[in-house]
């Protein structure tokens, strides 16, 4: 094996493996959803969330899709999780903070479902892919899976889906939360599959359209960080509402909050098309959203300062250190690009 081939293989496998770990780490562990005493499920989450995010990244880069393709495929993955794998949006919620079922109609926890589509598409796919691409900038335009890697990843993804379905619907739901076993209606499964197919088609049509020339001047990096953190805190508030913290709150208001959060997220592409957009601004938004989620999710630990609380505190501190280190590296890289002229090879790479 030549040195060039070896370097190419390492350059591809390193970001792939990093994404497989980063997606469930950001989504489940840093938020405290997967606690220390439940870390045995992390390999399953790596298969489902990590494998799903990796296959989406490879699909988007290989097909030459733009950001809408990434988001739409992320939403498709969220629907698969919520309606087919763990079925959390279809089955009655196991968490009812005031003992009252909130915002459920036609066999769907609809406020929770809106939260899940937002949270899982953004924190499983968009943010991990953006951060890993910042960590490995030389590979941000290439797929991180070849044909063999795609087959292996798909196999582990399907195995992980099977384990995730079984451990949640047949064990955790029944034996831990003492809820009856749930079998979703065939109609709900068919609708979920049709929605996923529609999202795939949309990803390969909308995602291939030329980008709009319309753009807005982006805010300063510190302001982007703060705005993303506030957005993430509001998103966490939405899931707390879905769990019934305020059962008298009209669900229409909760849905309005979800729509407002989705609309706010759509401003980011308008900023990112502006000439002043930089990698440091991408880091600011991703880091702000993660930080906001980590801080807000401590609400779930206020009544039990135990090993789970200290584990979350530790991993959150380590995550902040890692994010700061990445931000400093991105900033140094941008300063070098401003000070030092680009070489012809760098210009060709960017074009």
mmCIF file of C-alpha atoms in Angstrom:
data_model
loop_
_atom_site.group_PDB
_atom_site.id
_atom_site.type_symbol
_atom_site.label_atom_id
_atom_site.label_comp_id
_atom_site.label_asym_id
_atom_site.label_seq_id
_atom_site.Cartn_x
_atom_site.Cartn_y
_atom_site.Cartn_z
ATOM 1 C CA UNK A 1 0.000 0.000 0.000
ATOM 2 C CA UNK A 2 1.427 3.365 -1.035
ATOM 3 C CA UNK A 3 1.732 6.225 1.398
ATOM 4 C CA UNK A 4 -0.864 8.211 -0.576
ATOM 5 C CA UNK A 5 -3.372 5.347 -0.458
ATOM 6 C CA UNK A 6 -2.770 4.858 3.267
ATOM 7 C CA UNK A 7 -3.254 8.553 3.949
ATOM 8 C CA UNK A 8 -6.432 8.591 1.871
ATOM 9 C CA UNK A 9 -7.849 5.599 3.761
ATOM 10 C CA UNK A 10 -7.033 7.154 7.144
ATOM 11 C CA UNK A 11 -8.456 10.509 6.046
ATOM 12 C CA UNK A 12 -11.743 8.779 5.194
ATOM 13 C CA UNK A 13 -12.046 6.383 8.116
ATOM 14 C CA UNK A 14 -11.141 8.912 10.837
ATOM 15 C CA UNK A 15 -14.051 11.312 10.225
ATOM 16 C CA UNK A 16 -16.409 8.358 9.695
ATOM 17 C CA UNK A 17 -15.569 6.807 13.050
ATOM 18 C CA UNK A 18 -15.669 10.213 14.737
ATOM 19 C CA UNK A 19 -19.167 10.863 13.391
ATOM 20 C CA UNK A 20 -20.400 7.435 14.508
ATOM 21 C CA UNK A 21 -19.398 8.347 18.075
ATOM 22 C CA UNK A 22 -20.273 12.056 17.950
ATOM 23 C CA UNK A 23 -23.902 11.669 16.826
ATOM 24 C CA UNK A 24 -25.120 9.599 19.811
ATOM 25 C CA UNK A 25 -22.737 11.367 22.184
ATOM 26 C CA UNK A 26 -24.203 14.782 21.364
ATOM 27 C CA UNK A 27 -27.799 13.573 21.116
ATOM 28 C CA UNK A 28 -28.057 11.181 24.047
ATOM 29 C CA UNK A 29 -25.137 11.419 26.479
ATOM 30 C CA UNK A 30 -24.439 15.149 26.711
ATOM 31 C CA UNK A 31 -28.141 15.859 27.118
ATOM 32 C CA UNK A 32 -28.435 13.284 29.882
ATOM 33 C CA UNK A 33 -30.986 11.192 27.987
ATOM 34 C CA UNK A 34 -28.601 8.242 28.268
ATOM 35 C CA UNK A 35 -27.371 8.236 31.839
ATOM 36 C CA UNK A 36 -24.336 6.560 33.330
ATOM 37 C CA UNK A 37 -26.327 3.540 34.488
ATOM 38 C CA UNK A 38 -27.728 3.097 30.980
ATOM 39 C CA UNK A 39 -24.478 3.476 29.036
ATOM 40 C CA UNK A 40 -24.703 -0.176 28.004
ATOM 41 C CA UNK A 41 -27.082 1.011 25.246
ATOM 42 C CA UNK A 42 -24.470 3.373 23.757
ATOM 43 C CA UNK A 43 -23.224 0.785 21.199
ATOM 44 C CA UNK A 44 -26.818 0.477 19.964
ATOM 45 C CA UNK A 45 -27.044 4.254 19.685
ATOM 46 C CA UNK A 46 -23.784 4.275 17.737
ATOM 47 C CA UNK A 47 -25.291 1.833 15.254
ATOM 48 C CA UNK A 48 -28.583 3.720 14.853
ATOM 49 C CA UNK A 49 -27.712 7.395 15.309
ATOM 50 C CA UNK A 50 -24.048 7.173 14.311
ATOM 51 C CA UNK A 51 -24.642 4.798 11.429
ATOM 52 C CA UNK A 52 -27.642 6.781 10.232
ATOM 53 C CA UNK A 53 -25.769 10.095 10.320
ATOM 54 C CA UNK A 54 -22.794 8.551 8.522
ATOM 55 C CA UNK A 55 -24.928 7.082 5.739
ATOM 56 C CA UNK A 56 -26.668 10.428 5.312
ATOM 57 C CA UNK A 57 -23.334 12.282 5.090
ATOM 58 C CA UNK A 58 -22.048 9.837 2.488
ATOM 59 C CA UNK A 59 -25.288 10.048 0.492
ATOM 60 C CA UNK A 60 -25.322 13.847 0.519
ATOM 61 C CA UNK A 61 -21.682 14.175 -0.542
ATOM 62 C CA UNK A 62 -21.807 11.423 -3.168
ATOM 63 C CA UNK A 63 -24.990 12.794 -4.735
ATOM 64 C CA UNK A 64 -23.790 16.399 -4.538
ATOM 65 C CA UNK A 65 -26.742 17.529 -2.442
ATOM 66 C CA UNK A 66 -26.832 20.850 -0.627
ATOM 67 C CA UNK A 67 -28.007 21.561 2.929
ATOM 68 C CA UNK A 68 -31.729 20.882 2.241
ATOM 69 C CA UNK A 69 -30.802 17.314 1.342
ATOM 70 C CA UNK A 70 -28.956 16.876 4.626
ATOM 71 C CA UNK A 71 -31.883 18.251 6.645
ATOM 72 C CA UNK A 72 -34.580 16.290 4.801
ATOM 73 C CA UNK A 73 -32.698 13.009 5.174
ATOM 74 C CA UNK A 74 -32.204 13.844 8.849
ATOM 75 C CA UNK A 75 -35.966 14.273 9.235
ATOM 76 C CA UNK A 76 -36.486 10.915 7.500
ATOM 77 C CA UNK A 77 -34.177 9.293 10.050
ATOM 78 C CA UNK A 78 -36.150 10.948 12.857
ATOM 79 C CA UNK A 79 -39.429 9.561 11.474
ATOM 80 C CA UNK A 80 -37.879 6.102 11.302
ATOM 81 C CA UNK A 81 -36.888 6.384 14.962
ATOM 82 C CA UNK A 82 -40.181 7.808 16.161
ATOM 83 C CA UNK A 83 -42.587 5.631 14.174
ATOM 84 C CA UNK A 84 -40.766 2.430 13.251
ATOM 85 C CA UNK A 85 -37.857 1.778 15.626
ATOM 86 C CA UNK A 86 -38.727 2.953 19.129
ATOM 87 C CA UNK A 87 -42.178 4.256 18.161
ATOM 88 C CA UNK A 88 -42.080 6.891 20.916
ATOM 89 C CA UNK A 89 -44.302 9.310 19.016
ATOM 90 C CA UNK A 90 -46.951 6.670 18.351
ATOM 91 C CA UNK A 91 -47.080 4.872 21.697
ATOM 92 C CA UNK A 92 -48.488 6.677 24.758
ATOM 93 C CA UNK A 93 -45.588 8.516 26.389
ATOM 94 C CA UNK A 94 -44.058 6.804 29.398
ATOM 95 C CA UNK A 95 -43.202 10.162 30.995
ATOM 96 C CA UNK A 96 -46.188 12.153 32.266
ATOM 97 C CA UNK A 97 -44.838 14.835 34.595
ATOM 98 C CA UNK A 98 -48.246 15.703 36.041
ATOM 99 C CA UNK A 99 -49.790 12.294 35.477
ATOM 100 C CA UNK A 100 -51.850 13.610 32.558
ATOM 101 C CA UNK A 101 -51.532 12.647 28.916
ATOM 102 C CA UNK A 102 -50.846 15.807 26.935
ATOM 103 C CA UNK A 103 -51.322 16.603 23.235
ATOM 104 C CA UNK A 104 -52.191 13.154 21.942
ATOM 105 C CA UNK A 105 -54.667 12.652 19.109
ATOM 106 C CA UNK A 106 -55.201 10.135 16.311
ATOM 107 C CA UNK A 107 -52.609 7.830 17.840
ATOM 108 C CA UNK A 108 -49.838 10.457 17.757
ATOM 109 C CA UNK A 109 -48.108 12.461 20.502
ATOM 110 C CA UNK A 110 -48.081 15.410 18.157
ATOM 111 C CA UNK A 111 -46.222 18.020 20.231
ATOM 112 C CA UNK A 112 -43.604 15.444 21.167
ATOM 113 C CA UNK A 113 -43.404 14.410 17.501
ATOM 114 C CA UNK A 114 -42.678 17.994 16.415
ATOM 115 C CA UNK A 115 -39.960 18.224 19.059
ATOM 116 C CA UNK A 116 -38.462 14.902 17.943
ATOM 117 C CA UNK A 117 -38.302 15.918 14.283
ATOM 118 C CA UNK A 118 -36.482 19.117 15.204
ATOM 119 C CA UNK A 119 -34.173 17.693 17.849
ATOM 120 C CA UNK A 120 -33.200 14.476 16.118
ATOM 121 C CA UNK A 121 -32.615 15.947 12.659
ATOM 122 C CA UNK A 122 -30.516 18.808 14.066
ATOM 123 C CA UNK A 123 -28.630 17.104 16.898
ATOM 124 C CA UNK A 124 -28.221 13.664 15.310
ATOM 125 C CA UNK A 125 -27.332 14.744 11.783
ATOM 126 C CA UNK A 126 -26.760 18.442 11.108
ATOM 127 C CA UNK A 127 -24.673 19.463 14.126
ATOM 128 C CA UNK A 128 -22.494 16.308 14.312
ATOM 129 C CA UNK A 129 -21.768 16.450 10.568
ATOM 130 C CA UNK A 130 -20.864 20.161 10.774
ATOM 131 C CA UNK A 131 -18.575 19.658 13.780
ATOM 132 C CA UNK A 132 -16.807 16.625 12.329
ATOM 133 C CA UNK A 133 -16.295 18.475 9.055
ATOM 134 C CA UNK A 134 -14.672 21.272 11.044
ATOM 135 C CA UNK A 135 -12.446 18.692 12.710
ATOM 136 C CA UNK A 136 -11.473 17.178 9.339
ATOM 137 C CA UNK A 137 -11.761 20.081 6.882
ATOM 138 C CA UNK A 138 -9.800 18.267 4.181
ATOM 139 C CA UNK A 139 -12.578 15.711 3.851
ATOM 140 C CA UNK A 140 -15.674 17.866 4.141
ATOM 141 C CA UNK A 141 -16.595 17.570 0.453
ATOM 142 C CA UNK A 142 -16.131 13.817 0.098
ATOM 143 C CA UNK A 143 -18.293 10.893 1.253
ATOM 144 C CA UNK A 144 -16.853 9.123 4.269
ATOM 145 C CA UNK A 145 -18.045 5.716 3.113
ATOM 146 C CA UNK A 146 -17.005 3.638 0.138
ATOM 147 C CA UNK A 147 -19.140 0.764 -1.128
ATOM 148 C CA UNK A 148 -17.807 -1.738 1.403
ATOM 149 C CA UNK A 149 -18.123 0.737 4.248
ATOM 150 C CA UNK A 150 -21.692 1.560 3.230
ATOM 151 C CA UNK A 151 -22.685 -2.119 3.274
ATOM 152 C CA UNK A 152 -21.062 -2.709 6.681
ATOM 153 C CA UNK A 153 -22.614 0.455 8.120
ATOM 154 C CA UNK A 154 -26.056 -0.466 6.780
ATOM 155 C CA UNK A 155 -25.810 -3.933 8.343
ATOM 156 C CA UNK A 156 -24.854 -2.527 11.747
ATOM 157 C CA UNK A 157 -27.584 0.111 11.379
ATOM 158 C CA UNK A 158 -30.251 -2.556 10.837
ATOM 159 C CA UNK A 159 -28.899 -4.670 13.701
ATOM 160 C CA UNK A 160 -28.922 -1.607 15.943
ATOM 161 C CA UNK A 161 -32.507 -0.800 14.909
ATOM 162 C CA UNK A 162 -33.558 -4.309 15.892
ATOM 163 C CA UNK A 163 -31.889 -4.063 19.282
ATOM 164 C CA UNK A 164 -33.241 -0.541 19.846
ATOM 165 C CA UNK A 165 -36.787 -1.691 19.044
ATOM 166 C CA UNK A 166 -36.557 -4.744 21.284
ATOM 167 C CA UNK A 167 -34.822 -3.149 24.283
ATOM 168 C CA UNK A 168 -37.246 -0.201 24.353
ATOM 169 C CA UNK A 169 -40.611 -1.592 23.286
ATOM 170 C CA UNK A 170 -40.310 -5.048 24.847
ATOM 171 C CA UNK A 171 -38.066 -4.456 27.887
ATOM 172 C CA UNK A 172 -37.793 -0.819 29.039
ATOM 173 C CA UNK A 173 -41.375 0.151 28.297
ATOM 174 C CA UNK A 174 -42.869 -2.981 29.891
ATOM 175 C CA UNK A 175 -40.477 -3.880 32.717
ATOM 176 C CA UNK A 176 -38.999 -0.492 33.679
ATOM 177 C CA UNK A 177 -41.902 1.901 33.088
ATOM 178 C CA UNK A 178 -44.591 -0.747 33.636
ATOM 179 C CA UNK A 179 -46.546 0.214 30.545
ATOM 180 C CA UNK A 180 -48.401 -2.237 28.323
ATOM 181 C CA UNK A 181 -46.659 -3.447 25.199
ATOM 182 C CA UNK A 182 -47.529 -1.345 22.181
ATOM 183 C CA UNK A 183 -48.091 -2.395 18.585
ATOM 184 C CA UNK A 184 -48.506 0.511 16.165
ATOM 185 C CA UNK A 185 -51.399 0.381 13.687
ATOM 186 C CA UNK A 186 -50.532 -0.750 10.180
ATOM 187 C CA UNK A 187 -51.857 2.546 8.835
ATOM 188 C CA UNK A 188 -49.370 4.492 10.962
ATOM 189 C CA UNK A 189 -46.469 2.366 9.717
ATOM 190 C CA UNK A 190 -47.548 2.802 6.093
ATOM 191 C CA UNK A 191 -47.874 6.578 6.529
ATOM 192 C CA UNK A 192 -44.429 6.745 8.133
ATOM 193 C CA UNK A 193 -42.887 4.784 5.252
ATOM 194 C CA UNK A 194 -44.614 6.997 2.690
ATOM 195 C CA UNK A 195 -43.390 10.107 4.503
ATOM 196 C CA UNK A 196 -39.823 8.776 4.491
ATOM 197 C CA UNK A 197 -40.014 7.988 0.779
ATOM 198 C CA UNK A 198 -41.353 11.480 0.123
ATOM 199 C CA UNK A 199 -38.497 13.006 2.104
ATOM 200 C CA UNK A 200 -35.934 10.970 0.149
ATOM 201 C CA UNK A 201 -37.424 12.148 -3.147
ATOM 202 C CA UNK A 202 -37.502 15.736 -1.899
ATOM 203 C CA UNK A 203 -33.892 15.489 -0.727
ATOM 204 C CA UNK A 204 -32.749 14.491 -4.208
ATOM 205 C CA UNK A 205 -34.814 17.176 -5.937
ATOM 206 C CA UNK A 206 -34.698 20.206 -3.658
ATOM 207 C CA UNK A 207 -31.173 19.293 -2.546
ATOM 208 C CA UNK A 208 -29.891 19.468 -6.134
ATOM 209 C CA UNK A 209 -31.390 22.838 -6.982
ATOM 210 C CA UNK A 210 -28.904 25.710 -7.395
ATOM 211 C CA UNK A 211 -28.566 27.746 -4.214
ATOM 212 C CA UNK A 212 -30.458 30.984 -3.951
ATOM 213 C CA UNK A 213 -28.447 34.186 -4.157
ATOM 214 C CA UNK A 214 -30.449 35.762 -1.362
ATOM 215 C CA UNK A 215 -28.499 36.140 1.872
ATOM 216 C CA UNK A 216 -28.361 38.109 5.103
ATOM 217 C CA UNK A 217 -25.282 39.474 6.834
ATOM 218 C CA UNK A 218 -24.604 37.091 9.730
ATOM 219 C CA UNK A 219 -24.388 38.317 13.337
ATOM 220 C CA UNK A 220 -21.145 38.293 15.300
ATOM 221 C CA UNK A 221 -19.867 34.906 16.431
ATOM 222 C CA UNK A 222 -20.656 35.515 20.107
ATOM 223 C CA UNK A 223 -24.207 36.518 19.232
ATOM 224 C CA UNK A 224 -24.669 33.418 17.081
ATOM 225 C CA UNK A 225 -23.488 31.316 20.024
ATOM 226 C CA UNK A 226 -25.978 32.985 22.376
ATOM 227 C CA UNK A 227 -28.865 32.744 19.899
ATOM 228 C CA UNK A 228 -28.201 29.050 19.274
ATOM 229 C CA UNK A 229 -28.053 28.378 23.022
ATOM 230 C CA UNK A 230 -31.380 30.155 23.573
ATOM 231 C CA UNK A 231 -32.897 28.202 20.667
ATOM 232 C CA UNK A 232 -31.734 24.923 22.201
ATOM 233 C CA UNK A 233 -33.107 25.850 25.627
ATOM 234 C CA UNK A 234 -36.475 26.677 24.048
ATOM 235 C CA UNK A 235 -36.396 23.349 22.204
ATOM 236 C CA UNK A 236 -35.748 21.548 25.480
ATOM 237 C CA UNK A 237 -38.671 23.447 26.942
ATOM 238 C CA UNK A 238 -40.857 22.077 24.152
ATOM 239 C CA UNK A 239 -40.176 18.466 25.116
ATOM 240 C CA UNK A 240 -40.839 19.256 28.779
ATOM 241 C CA UNK A 241 -44.191 20.689 27.682
ATOM 242 C CA UNK A 242 -44.831 17.544 25.649
ATOM 243 C CA UNK A 243 -44.252 15.484 28.812
ATOM 244 C CA UNK A 244 -47.107 17.407 30.429
ATOM 245 C CA UNK A 245 -45.386 19.925 32.705
ATOM 246 C CA UNK A 246 -48.222 22.395 31.949
ATOM 247 C CA UNK A 247 -51.272 20.273 31.111
ATOM 248 C CA UNK A 248 -53.575 23.300 30.902
ATOM 249 C CA UNK A 249 -51.452 24.958 28.199
ATOM 250 C CA UNK A 250 -53.349 24.775 24.896
ATOM 251 C CA UNK A 251 -51.496 22.410 22.521
ATOM 252 C CA UNK A 252 -51.898 24.980 19.753
ATOM 253 C CA UNK A 253 -49.493 27.251 21.632
ATOM 254 C CA UNK A 254 -46.999 24.399 21.997
ATOM 255 C CA UNK A 255 -47.239 23.662 18.286
ATOM 256 C CA UNK A 256 -46.737 27.355 17.603
ATOM 257 C CA UNK A 257 -43.507 27.229 19.586
ATOM 258 C CA UNK A 258 -42.323 24.279 17.521
ATOM 259 C CA UNK A 259 -43.140 26.053 14.254
ATOM 260 C CA UNK A 260 -41.363 29.198 15.470
ATOM 261 C CA UNK A 261 -38.245 27.192 16.333
ATOM 262 C CA UNK A 262 -38.268 25.530 12.915
ATOM 263 C CA UNK A 263 -38.670 28.915 11.210
ATOM 264 C CA UNK A 264 -35.816 30.378 13.258
ATOM 265 C CA UNK A 265 -33.531 27.546 12.142
ATOM 266 C CA UNK A 266 -34.279 28.356 8.491
ATOM 267 C CA UNK A 267 -32.517 31.708 8.880
ATOM 268 C CA UNK A 268 -29.144 29.961 9.213
ATOM 269 C CA UNK A 269 -28.839 29.059 5.489
ATOM 270 C CA UNK A 270 -29.524 32.679 4.573
ATOM 271 C CA UNK A 271 -26.624 33.709 6.783
ATOM 272 C CA UNK A 272 -24.343 30.940 5.563
ATOM 273 C CA UNK A 273 -24.630 32.088 1.932
ATOM 274 C CA UNK A 274 -23.274 35.541 2.815
ATOM 275 C CA UNK A 275 -19.594 36.241 1.952
ATOM 276 C CA UNK A 276 -18.898 37.046 5.617
ATOM 277 C CA UNK A 277 -19.855 33.552 6.755
ATOM 278 C CA UNK A 278 -16.908 31.606 8.167
ATOM 279 C CA UNK A 279 -16.174 28.253 9.744
ATOM 280 C CA UNK A 280 -15.957 30.016 13.094
ATOM 281 C CA UNK A 281 -19.595 31.041 12.734
ATOM 282 C CA UNK A 282 -20.530 27.438 11.978
ATOM 283 C CA UNK A 283 -18.687 26.409 15.126
ATOM 284 C CA UNK A 284 -20.473 29.146 17.111
ATOM 285 C CA UNK A 285 -23.949 27.936 16.172
ATOM 286 C CA UNK A 286 -23.170 24.239 16.726
ATOM 287 C CA UNK A 287 -21.380 24.883 20.028
ATOM 288 C CA UNK A 288 -24.072 27.251 21.260
ATOM 289 C CA UNK A 289 -26.826 24.708 20.559
ATOM 290 C CA UNK A 290 -24.927 21.941 22.345
ATOM 291 C CA UNK A 291 -24.147 24.187 25.315
ATOM 292 C CA UNK A 292 -27.764 25.299 25.616
ATOM 293 C CA UNK A 293 -28.976 21.707 25.607
ATOM 294 C CA UNK A 294 -26.409 20.611 28.176
ATOM 295 C CA UNK A 295 -27.368 23.436 30.543
ATOM 296 C CA UNK A 296 -31.125 23.079 30.128
ATOM 297 C CA UNK A 297 -31.091 19.313 30.580
ATOM 298 C CA UNK A 298 -29.695 19.626 34.116
ATOM 299 C CA UNK A 299 -33.324 20.342 35.038
ATOM 300 C CA UNK A 300 -33.902 16.619 34.875
ATOM 301 C CA UNK A 301 -31.301 15.998 37.601
ATOM 302 C CA UNK A 302 -32.280 18.554 40.236
ATOM 303 C CA UNK A 303 -34.034 15.997 42.417
ATOM 304 C CA UNK A 304 -31.303 13.348 42.308
ATOM 305 C CA UNK A 305 -27.679 14.382 42.795
ATOM 306 C CA UNK A 306 -26.242 10.937 42.224
ATOM 307 C CA UNK A 307 -23.760 9.128 40.006
ATOM 308 C CA UNK A 308 -25.799 10.001 36.903
ATOM 309 C CA UNK A 309 -25.638 13.701 37.760
ATOM 310 C CA UNK A 310 -21.868 13.634 38.278
ATOM 311 C CA UNK A 311 -21.348 11.627 35.085
ATOM 312 C CA UNK A 312 -23.317 14.175 33.097
ATOM 313 C CA UNK A 313 -21.383 17.008 34.741
ATOM 314 C CA UNK A 314 -18.081 15.379 33.837
ATOM 315 C CA UNK A 315 -18.929 14.642 30.204
ATOM 316 C CA UNK A 316 -20.408 18.130 29.786
ATOM 317 C CA UNK A 317 -17.203 19.729 31.083
ATOM 318 C CA UNK A 318 -15.102 17.544 28.783
ATOM 319 C CA UNK A 319 -17.368 18.443 25.870
ATOM 320 C CA UNK A 320 -16.965 22.171 26.593
ATOM 321 C CA UNK A 321 -13.192 21.768 26.680
ATOM 322 C CA UNK A 322 -13.304 19.931 23.364
ATOM 323 C CA UNK A 323 -15.537 22.555 21.779
ATOM 324 C CA UNK A 324 -13.279 25.381 22.957
ATOM 325 C CA UNK A 325 -10.211 23.583 21.605
ATOM 326 C CA UNK A 326 -11.937 23.078 18.249
ATOM 327 C CA UNK A 327 -13.009 26.726 18.160
ATOM 328 C CA UNK A 328 -9.461 27.904 18.799
ATOM 329 C CA UNK A 329 -8.166 25.637 16.041
ATOM 330 C CA UNK A 330 -10.771 26.912 13.592
ATOM 331 C CA UNK A 331 -9.908 30.506 14.505
ATOM 332 C CA UNK A 332 -6.171 29.908 13.978
ATOM 333 C CA UNK A 333 -6.895 28.306 10.627
ATOM 334 C CA UNK A 334 -8.940 31.305 9.519
ATOM 335 C CA UNK A 335 -6.211 33.700 10.615
ATOM 336 C CA UNK A 336 -3.655 31.707 8.601
ATOM 337 C CA UNK A 337 -5.857 31.866 5.512
ATOM 338 C CA UNK A 338 -6.142 35.642 5.880
ATOM 339 C CA UNK A 339 -2.435 36.212 6.492
ATOM 340 C CA UNK A 340 -0.911 33.595 4.197
ATOM 341 C CA UNK A 341 -1.805 33.498 0.492
ATOM 342 C CA UNK A 342 -3.381 30.300 -0.773
ATOM 343 C CA UNK A 343 -1.386 27.856 -2.816
ATOM 344 C CA UNK A 344 -2.714 26.752 -6.234
ATOM 345 C CA UNK A 345 -3.624 23.329 -4.778
ATOM 346 C CA UNK A 346 -5.670 24.956 -1.994
ATOM 347 C CA UNK A 347 -7.505 27.096 -4.527
ATOM 348 C CA UNK A 348 -8.296 24.034 -6.636
ATOM 349 C CA UNK A 349 -9.546 22.191 -3.531
ATOM 350 C CA UNK A 350 -11.960 24.983 -2.600
ATOM 351 C CA UNK A 351 -13.328 25.343 -6.125
#
